Coordinates of N, CA and C in Angstrom, one line a residue:
X200 N 79.0 28.2 99.9 CA 78.5 29.1 100.8 C 77.1 29.7 100.1
X201 N 76.1 29.8 100.9 CA 74.8 30.4 100.3 C 74.7 31.8 100.7
X202 N 74.0 32.6 99.8 CA 73.8 34.0 100.1 C 72.8 34.2 101.1
X203 N 72.9 35.2 101.9 CA 71.8 35.6 102.8 C 70.7 36.2 102.1
X204 N 69.4 35.8 102.5 CA 68.3 36.2 101.8 C 68.1 37.8 102.0
X205 N 67.5 38.4 101.1 CA 67.4 39.9 101.1 C 66.2 40.2 102.0
X206 N 66.4 40.9 103.1 CA 65.3 41.3 103.9 C 65.0 42.7 103.7
X207 N 63.7 42.9 103.2 CA 63.3 44.3 102.9 C 63.2 45.1 104.2
X208 N 63.8 46.3 104.3 CA 63.7 47.2 105.4 C 62.6 48.2 105.1
X209 N 61.3 47.8 105.2 CA 60.2 48.8 104.7 C 60.1 49.9 105.7
X210 N 60.5 49.8 107.0 CA 60.5 50.9 107.9 C 61.4 52.0 107.5
X211 N 62.3 51.8 106.5 CA 63.2 52.9 106.1 C 62.6 53.7 104.9
X212 N 61.5 53.1 104.3 CA 61.0 53.7 103.1 C 59.5 54.3 103.4
X213 N 59.1 55.0 102.4 CA 57.7 55.4 102.5 C 56.8 54.2 102.3
X214 N 55.8 54.1 103.3 CA 55.0 52.9 103.2 C 54.2 52.9 101.9
X215 N 53.7 54.0 101.4 CA 52.9 54.0 100.2 C 53.8 53.6 99.1
X216 N 55.0 53.9 99.0 CA 56.0 53.7 97.9 C 56.3 52.2 97.8
X217 N 56.2 51.5 98.9 CA 56.5 50.1 98.9 C 55.3 49.3 98.3
X218 N 54.0 49.8 98.4 CA 52.8 49.1 97.9 C 52.5 49.6 96.5
X219 N 53.1 50.7 96.0 CA 52.6 51.3 94.7 C 53.5 50.8 93.6
X220 N 52.8 50.9 92.4 CA 53.6 50.6 91.3 C 54.4 51.7 90.9
X221 N 55.4 51.6 90.0 CA 56.2 52.8 89.7 C 55.4 53.9 89.1
X222 N 54.4 53.7 88.4 CA 53.6 54.7 87.7 C 52.8 55.5 88.8
X223 N 52.4 54.7 89.8 CA 51.6 55.4 90.9 C 52.5 56.3 91.7
X224 N 53.8 55.8 92.0 CA 54.8 56.6 92.8 C 55.1 57.8 92.0
X225 N 55.3 57.7 90.6 CA 55.7 58.9 89.9 C 54.6 59.9 89.8
X226 N 53.3 59.3 89.7 CA 52.2 60.3 89.7 C 52.1 61.1 91.1
X227 N 52.3 60.4 92.2 CA 52.3 60.9 93.5 C 53.4 62.1 93.7
X228 N 54.6 61.7 93.2 CA 55.6 62.7 93.3 C 55.5 63.9 92.4
X229 N 54.8 63.7 91.3 CA 54.5 64.8 90.3 C 53.2 65.6 90.7
X230 N 52.6 65.2 91.7 CA 51.4 66.0 92.2 C 51.8 67.4 92.7
X231 N 51.6 68.3 91.9 CA 52.0 69.6 92.3 C 51.1 70.4 93.2
X232 N 50.0 69.8 93.6 CA 49.1 70.5 94.6 C 49.6 70.3 96.0
X233 N 50.4 69.3 96.2 CA 51.0 69.0 97.5 C 52.1 70.0 97.9
X234 N 52.2 70.3 99.2 CA 53.3 71.2 99.6 C 54.5 70.4 99.8
X235 N 55.6 70.9 99.2 CA 56.9 70.2 99.3 C 58.0 71.2 99.6
X236 N 59.0 70.7 100.2 CA 60.2 71.6 100.5 C 61.2 71.2 99.4
X237 N 61.7 72.2 98.6 CA 62.5 71.7 97.5 C 64.0 71.6 97.9
X238 N 64.2 71.3 99.2 CA 65.6 71.1 99.7 C 65.5 70.3 100.9
X239 N 66.6 69.7 101.4 CA 66.6 68.9 102.7 C 66.9 69.8 103.7
X240 N 66.5 69.5 104.9 CA 66.8 70.2 106.2 C 68.3 70.1 106.3
X241 N 68.9 71.3 106.8 CA 70.4 71.3 107.0 C 70.8 70.6 108.3
X242 N 72.1 70.3 108.4 CA 72.7 69.7 109.5 C 72.5 70.4 110.9
X243 N 72.5 71.7 110.9 CA 72.3 72.4 112.1 C 70.8 72.2 112.6
X244 N 69.9 72.2 111.7 CA 68.4 72.1 112.0 C 68.2 70.7 112.5
X245 N 68.7 69.7 111.8 CA 68.5 68.3 112.2 C 69.2 68.0 113.6
X246 N 70.4 68.6 113.8 CA 71.1 68.4 115.0 C 70.4 69.0 116.2
X247 N 69.8 70.2 116.0 CA 69.0 70.8 117.1 C 67.8 70.0 117.4
X248 N 67.2 69.5 116.4 CA 65.9 68.7 116.7 C 66.3 67.4 117.3
X249 N 67.5 66.8 116.9 CA 68.0 65.5 117.6 C 68.2 65.8 119.1
X250 N 68.7 66.9 119.4 CA 69.1 67.3 120.8 C 67.8 67.4 121.6
X251 N 66.8 68.2 121.0 CA 65.6 68.3 121.6 C 64.9 66.9 121.9
X252 N 65.0 66.0 120.9 CA 64.3 64.8 121.1 C 65.1 64.0 122.2
X253 N 66.4 64.1 122.3 CA 67.2 63.4 123.3 C 66.8 64.0 124.7
X254 N 66.6 65.3 124.8 CA 66.2 65.9 126.0 C 64.8 65.4 126.4
X255 N 64.0 65.3 125.4 CA 62.6 64.8 125.6 C 62.6 63.3 126.2
X256 N 63.6 62.6 125.7 CA 63.7 61.2 126.2 C 64.1 61.2 127.6
X257 N 65.0 62.0 128.0 CA 65.5 62.1 129.4 C 64.3 62.5 130.2
X258 N 63.6 63.5 129.9 CA 62.4 64.0 130.6 C 61.3 62.9 130.8
X259 N 61.2 62.2 129.7 CA 60.2 61.1 129.8 C 60.7 60.0 130.8
X260 N 61.9 59.7 130.7 CA 62.5 58.7 131.7 C 62.4 59.2 133.1
X261 N 62.6 60.5 133.3 CA 62.5 61.1 134.7 C 61.1 61.0 135.1
X262 N 60.1 61.2 134.2 CA 58.7 61.1 134.5 C 58.3 59.7 134.9
X263 N 58.9 58.7 134.3 CA 58.6 57.3 134.7 C 59.1 57.1 136.2
X264 N 60.3 57.5 136.4 CA 61.0 57.4 137.7 C 60.1 58.1 138.8
X265 N 59.6 59.3 138.5 CA 58.9 60.1 139.4 C 57.5 59.4 139.6
X266 N 56.9 58.8 138.6 CA 55.7 58.2 138.7 C 55.7 56.9 139.6
X267 N 56.9 56.2 139.5 CA 57.0 54.9 140.3 C 57.5 55.4 141.7
X268 N 58.1 56.4 141.9 CA 58.6 56.8 143.3 C 57.7 57.7 144.1
X269 N 56.8 58.4 143.5 CA 56.2 59.4 144.2 C 54.9 60.0 143.5
X270 N 54.7 61.3 143.7 CA 53.4 61.9 143.3 C 53.3 61.9 141.7
X271 N 52.1 61.7 141.3 CA 51.8 61.7 139.8 C 51.7 63.0 139.3
X272 N 51.6 64.1 140.1 CA 51.7 65.4 139.6 C 53.0 65.7 138.9
X273 N 54.1 65.3 139.5 CA 55.4 65.5 138.9 C 55.6 64.7 137.7
X274 N 55.0 63.5 137.7 CA 55.1 62.7 136.5 C 54.2 63.4 135.3
X275 N 53.1 63.9 135.6 CA 52.3 64.6 134.6 C 53.1 65.9 134.1
X276 N 53.7 66.6 134.9 CA 54.5 67.8 134.5 C 55.6 67.3 133.5
X277 N 56.3 66.2 133.9 CA 57.3 65.7 133.0 C 56.8 65.3 131.7
X278 N 55.6 64.6 131.7 CA 54.9 64.2 130.5 C 54.6 65.4 129.6
X279 N 54.1 66.5 130.2 CA 53.7 67.6 129.5 C 55.0 68.3 128.9
X280 N 56.0 68.4 129.7 CA 57.3 69.1 129.2 C 57.8 68.3 128.0
X281 N 57.8 67.0 128.1 CA 58.3 66.1 127.0 C 57.5 66.3 125.8
X282 N 56.2 66.4 126.0 CA 55.3 66.6 124.8 C 55.6 67.9 124.1
X283 N 55.9 68.9 124.9 CA 56.2 70.2 124.3 C 57.5 70.1 123.6
X284 N 58.5 69.4 124.2 CA 59.8 69.4 123.6 C 59.7 68.6 122.2
X285 N 59.0 67.5 122.2 CA 58.7 66.8 121.0 C 58.1 67.6 120.0
X286 N 57.0 68.3 120.3 CA 56.3 69.2 119.4 C 57.3 70.2 118.8
X287 N 58.1 70.8 119.7 CA 59.1 71.8 119.3 C 60.1 71.2 118.3
X288 N 60.6 70.1 118.6 CA 61.5 69.4 117.6 C 60.9 69.1 116.3
X289 N 59.6 68.7 116.2 CA 59.1 68.4 115.0 C 58.8 69.7 114.2
X290 N 58.3 70.7 115.0 CA 58.1 72.0 114.2 C 59.4 72.6 113.7
X291 N 60.6 72.4 114.4 CA 61.8 72.8 114.1 C 62.2 72.2 112.7
X292 N 61.9 70.9 112.5 CA 62.2 70.1 111.3 C 61.3 70.6 110.1
X293 N 60.1 71.2 110.4 CA 59.2 71.6 109.3 C 59.5 73.1 108.9
X294 N 60.3 73.8 109.7 CA 60.6 75.2 109.3 C 61.3 75.3 107.9
X295 N 61.0 76.3 107.2 CA 61.6 76.6 105.9 C 60.6 77.1 104.9
X296 N 60.9 77.0 103.6 CA 60.1 77.4 102.5 C 59.6 76.2 101.9
X297 N 58.3 76.2 101.7 CA 57.5 75.1 101.0 C 56.8 75.7 99.8
X298 N 56.6 74.8 98.7 CA 56.1 75.4 97.5 C 55.0 74.3 97.0
X299 N 54.0 74.9 96.3 CA 53.0 74.0 95.6 C 52.5 74.9 94.5
X300 N 51.5 74.3 93.8 CA 51.0 75.2 92.7 C 50.1 76.3 93.2
X301 N 49.7 76.3 94.4 CA 49.0 77.4 95.1 C 49.9 78.6 95.6
X302 N 51.1 78.4 95.8 CA 52.0 79.5 96.2 C 53.3 79.0 97.0
X303 N 53.8 80.0 97.8 CA 54.9 79.6 98.5 C 54.6 79.9 100.0
X304 N 55.1 78.9 100.9 CA 54.7 78.9 102.3 C 56.0 79.1 103.0
X305 N 56.1 80.1 103.9 CA 57.1 80.3 104.9 C 56.8 79.7 106.2
X306 N 57.3 78.6 106.7 CA 57.0 78.0 108.0 C 58.0 78.5 108.9
X307 N 57.6 79.2 109.9 CA 58.4 79.6 111.1 C 58.3 78.7 112.3
X308 N 58.9 79.0 113.4 CA 58.8 78.3 114.6 C 57.3 78.4 115.2
X309 N 56.8 79.6 115.1 CA 55.5 79.9 115.8 C 54.5 80.3 114.8
X310 N 54.7 80.5 113.6 CA 53.8 81.1 112.5 C 54.1 80.5 111.2
X311 N 53.0 80.6 110.4 CA 53.2 80.1 108.9 C 52.5 81.2 108.1
X312 N 53.2 81.6 107.0 CA 52.6 82.5 106.1 C 52.7 82.0 104.7
X313 N 51.5 82.0 104.0 CA 51.4 81.6 102.7 C 51.2 82.7 101.8
X314 N 52.0 82.8 100.7 CA 51.8 83.8 99.7 C 51.5 83.2 98.4
X315 N 50.2 83.4 97.8 CA 49.8 82.9 96.6 C 50.8 83.4 95.5
X316 N 51.0 82.6 94.4 CA 51.8 83.1 93.4 C 51.4 84.3 92.7
X317 N 50.1 84.5 92.5 CA 49.5 85.6 91.8 C 49.7 86.9 92.5
X318 N 50.0 86.8 93.8 CA 50.1 88.1 94.6 C 51.6 88.5 94.7
X319 N 52.5 87.8 94.0 CA 53.9 88.1 94.0 C 54.4 88.8 92.8
X320 N 55.2 89.8 93.0 CA 55.7 90.5 91.8 C 56.9 89.8 91.2
X321 N 57.7 89.3 92.2 CA 58.9 88.5 91.9 C 59.4 87.7 93.0
X322 N 60.2 86.6 92.7 CA 61.0 85.9 93.7 C 62.3 86.0 93.2
X323 N 63.3 86.6 94.0 CA 64.7 86.8 93.6 C 65.7 86.7 94.6
X324 N 66.9 86.4 94.3 CA 67.9 86.3 95.2 C 68.8 87.6 95.2
X325 N 69.0 88.1 96.4 CA 69.7 89.4 96.6 C 70.8 89.3 97.6
X326 N 71.9 90.2 97.5 CA 72.9 90.3 98.6 C 72.2 91.2 99.7
X327 N 72.3 91.0 101.0 CA 71.8 91.9 101.9 C 72.3 91.4 103.4
X328 N 72.1 92.1 104.3 CA 72.4 91.7 105.7 C 71.4 90.6 106.1
X329 N 71.7 89.5 106.5 CA 70.9 88.4 107.0 C 71.2 88.0 108.4
X330 N 70.2 87.3 109.1 CA 70.4 86.9 110.4 C 71.2 85.6 110.3
X331 N 72.1 85.4 111.3 CA 73.1 84.3 111.4 C 72.3 83.3 112.3
X332 N 71.8 82.2 111.7 CA 71.2 81.1 112.4 C 69.9 81.5 113.0
X333 N 69.3 82.6 112.6 CA 68.1 83.2 113.1 C 68.2 84.0 114.3
X334 N 69.4 84.3 114.7 CA 69.8 85.0 115.9 C 69.7 86.5 115.6
X335 N 69.7 87.4 116.6 CA 69.6 88.9 116.3 C 70.9 89.4 115.5
X336 N 72.1 88.7 115.6 CA 73.3 89.0 114.9 C 73.1 89.0 113.4
X337 N 73.5 90.0 112.7 CA 73.4 90.1 111.2 C 74.7 90.0 110.7
X338 N 74.9 89.4 109.5 CA 76.1 89.3 108.7 C 75.7 89.5 107.3
X339 N 76.7 89.8 106.4 CA 76.4 90.0 105.0 C 76.2 88.7 104.3
X340 N 75.1 88.4 103.6 CA 74.9 87.3 103.0 C 73.9 87.4 101.8
X341 N 73.3 86.2 101.4 CA 72.3 86.2 100.3 C 71.0 85.8 101.0
X342 N 69.9 86.3 100.4 CA 68.5 86.0 100.8 C 67.7 85.8 99.5
X343 N 66.8 84.8 99.6 CA 65.8 84.6 98.6 C 64.6 85.4 99.0
X344 N 64.2 86.5 98.3 CA 63.2 87.3 98.7 C 61.9 87.1 97.8
X345 N 60.8 87.2 98.6 CA 59.4 87.1 97.9 C 58.9 88.6 97.9
X346 N 58.7 89.2 96.7 CA 58.3 90.6 96.7 C 56.8 90.7 96.3
X347 N 56.0 91.1 97.3 CA 54.5 91.1 97.0 C 54.2 92.2 96.1
X348 N 53.1 92.1 95.4 CA 52.6 93.1 94.4 C 52.1 94.3 95.1
X349 N 51.6 94.2 96.4 CA 51.0 95.3 97.1 C 52.0 96.3 97.5
X350 N 53.2 96.2 97.4 CA 54.2 97.3 97.7 C 54.7 97.1 99.1
X351 N 54.3 96.0 99.7 CA 54.8 95.7 101.1 C 56.4 95.4 101.0
X352 N 57.0 95.4 102.1 CA 58.5 95.1 102.0 C 58.7 93.6 101.6
X353 N 59.8 93.3 100.8 CA 60.0 91.9 100.6 C 60.2 91.0 101.8
X354 N 59.7 89.8 101.7 CA 59.8 88.8 102.7 C 60.9 87.8 102.4
X355 N 61.9 87.7 103.3 CA 62.9 86.6 103.0 C 62.4 85.2 103.2
X356 N 62.6 84.4 102.2 CA 62.1 83.0 102.3 C 63.3 82.1 102.9
X357 N 64.5 82.4 102.3 CA 65.6 81.6 102.7 C 66.7 82.5 102.8
X358 N 67.8 82.2 103.7 CA 69.0 82.9 103.7 C 70.2 81.8 103.7
X359 N 71.2 82.3 103.2 CA 72.4 81.4 103.1 C 73.0 81.2 104.5
X360 N 72.6 81.8 105.6 CA 73.2 81.7 106.9 C 72.1 81.2 107.9
X361 N 71.1 80.5 107.4 CA 70.1 79.9 108.3 C 70.5 78.5 108.6
X362 N 69.8 77.8 109.4 CA 70.2 76.5 109.9 C 70.1 75.4 108.8
X363 N 69.6 75.8 107.6 CA 69.6 74.8 106.5 C 70.8 75.0 105.6
X364 N 71.3 76.1 105.5 CA 72.4 76.4 104.5 C 73.6 77.0 104.9
X365 N 73.8 77.0 106.3 CA 75.1 77.6 106.7 C 76.2 76.6 106.3
X366 N 77.1 77.2 105.6 CA 78.3 76.3 105.0 C 77.8 75.4 103.8
X367 N 76.7 75.6 103.4 CA 76.3 74.8 102.1 C 75.7 75.8 101.0
X368 N 76.7 76.5 100.4 CA 76.2 77.5 99.4 C 75.8 76.8 98.2
X369 N 76.2 75.7 97.9 CA 75.7 75.0 96.6 C 74.2 74.6 96.8
X370 N 73.9 74.0 98.1 CA 72.5 73.7 98.3 C 71.7 74.9 98.4
X371 N 72.2 76.0 98.8 CA 71.3 77.2 98.9 C 71.0 77.6 97.4
X372 N 72.0 77.7 96.5 CA 71.8 78.0 95.1 C 70.8 77.1 94.4
X373 N 70.9 75.8 94.7 CA 69.9 74.9 94.1 C 68.5 75.1 94.6
X374 N 68.4 75.3 96.0 CA 67.1 75.6 96.5 C 66.5 76.9 96.0
X375 N 67.3 78.0 95.8 CA 66.8 79.2 95.2 C 66.4 79.0 93.8
X376 N 67.2 78.3 93.1 CA 66.8 78.0 91.7 C 65.5 77.3 91.5
X377 N 65.3 76.3 92.5 CA 64.1 75.4 92.4 C 62.9 76.4 92.7
X378 N 63.0 77.2 93.7 CA 61.9 78.0 94.1 C 61.5 79.1 93.1
X379 N 62.7 79.7 92.5 CA 62.5 80.7 91.4 C 61.8 80.0 90.2
X380 N 62.1 78.8 89.9 CA 61.5 78.0 88.8 C 60.0 77.8 89.1
X381 N 59.7 77.5 90.3 CA 58.2 77.3 90.6 C 57.6 78.7 90.5
X382 N 58.2 79.8 90.9 CA 57.5 81.1 90.8 C 57.5 81.5 89.3
X383 N 58.4 81.3 88.5 CA 58.3 81.5 87.1 C 57.1 80.7 86.4
X384 N 56.9 79.5 86.8 CA 55.9 78.7 86.2 C 54.5 79.1 86.6
X385 N 54.4 79.5 87.9 CA 52.9 79.7 88.4 C 52.6 81.2 88.6
X386 N 53.5 82.1 88.5 CA 53.2 83.5 88.6 C 52.4 84.1 87.4
X387 N 52.6 83.4 86.3 CA 51.9 83.8 85.0 C 50.4 84.1 85.2

């Protein structure tokens, strides 16, 4: 019996990483000027984005049927709705805390806030009431807070009850440690 040839699945990898030498890949990953999220999106966030993408697929399919059967206005409305759903799903996946040598960035669903490291007094983990999955209901939990030098109230970057860390306390601790390490390195 002969072995099957190895077929590279380049669509599963980063295109640049396939063409780069190991030194180039390491240099790109070590580039601290790029914004990066020091943790993976959680299962609730990924699941919600997948459901939005599924809904967008159904809406696109409905738009094709409407375009074939009748007025193009309805098809255009379906296309616009699908585009909004896809944009919402992608934005949902980008939400969270991102770090670079320039500062920490809090990406929300509709807004993004960047805090330069030099304007932060501290980044610390604390026990406090936090929102459960971003809903109005609060529960007792942990939050990673960015405390500005200006005396403004601390801003929560992460909580242990958001869509990334609900039920994943070890991942929350690792993410907090990583962001605190970035803050310690660049706040000086």
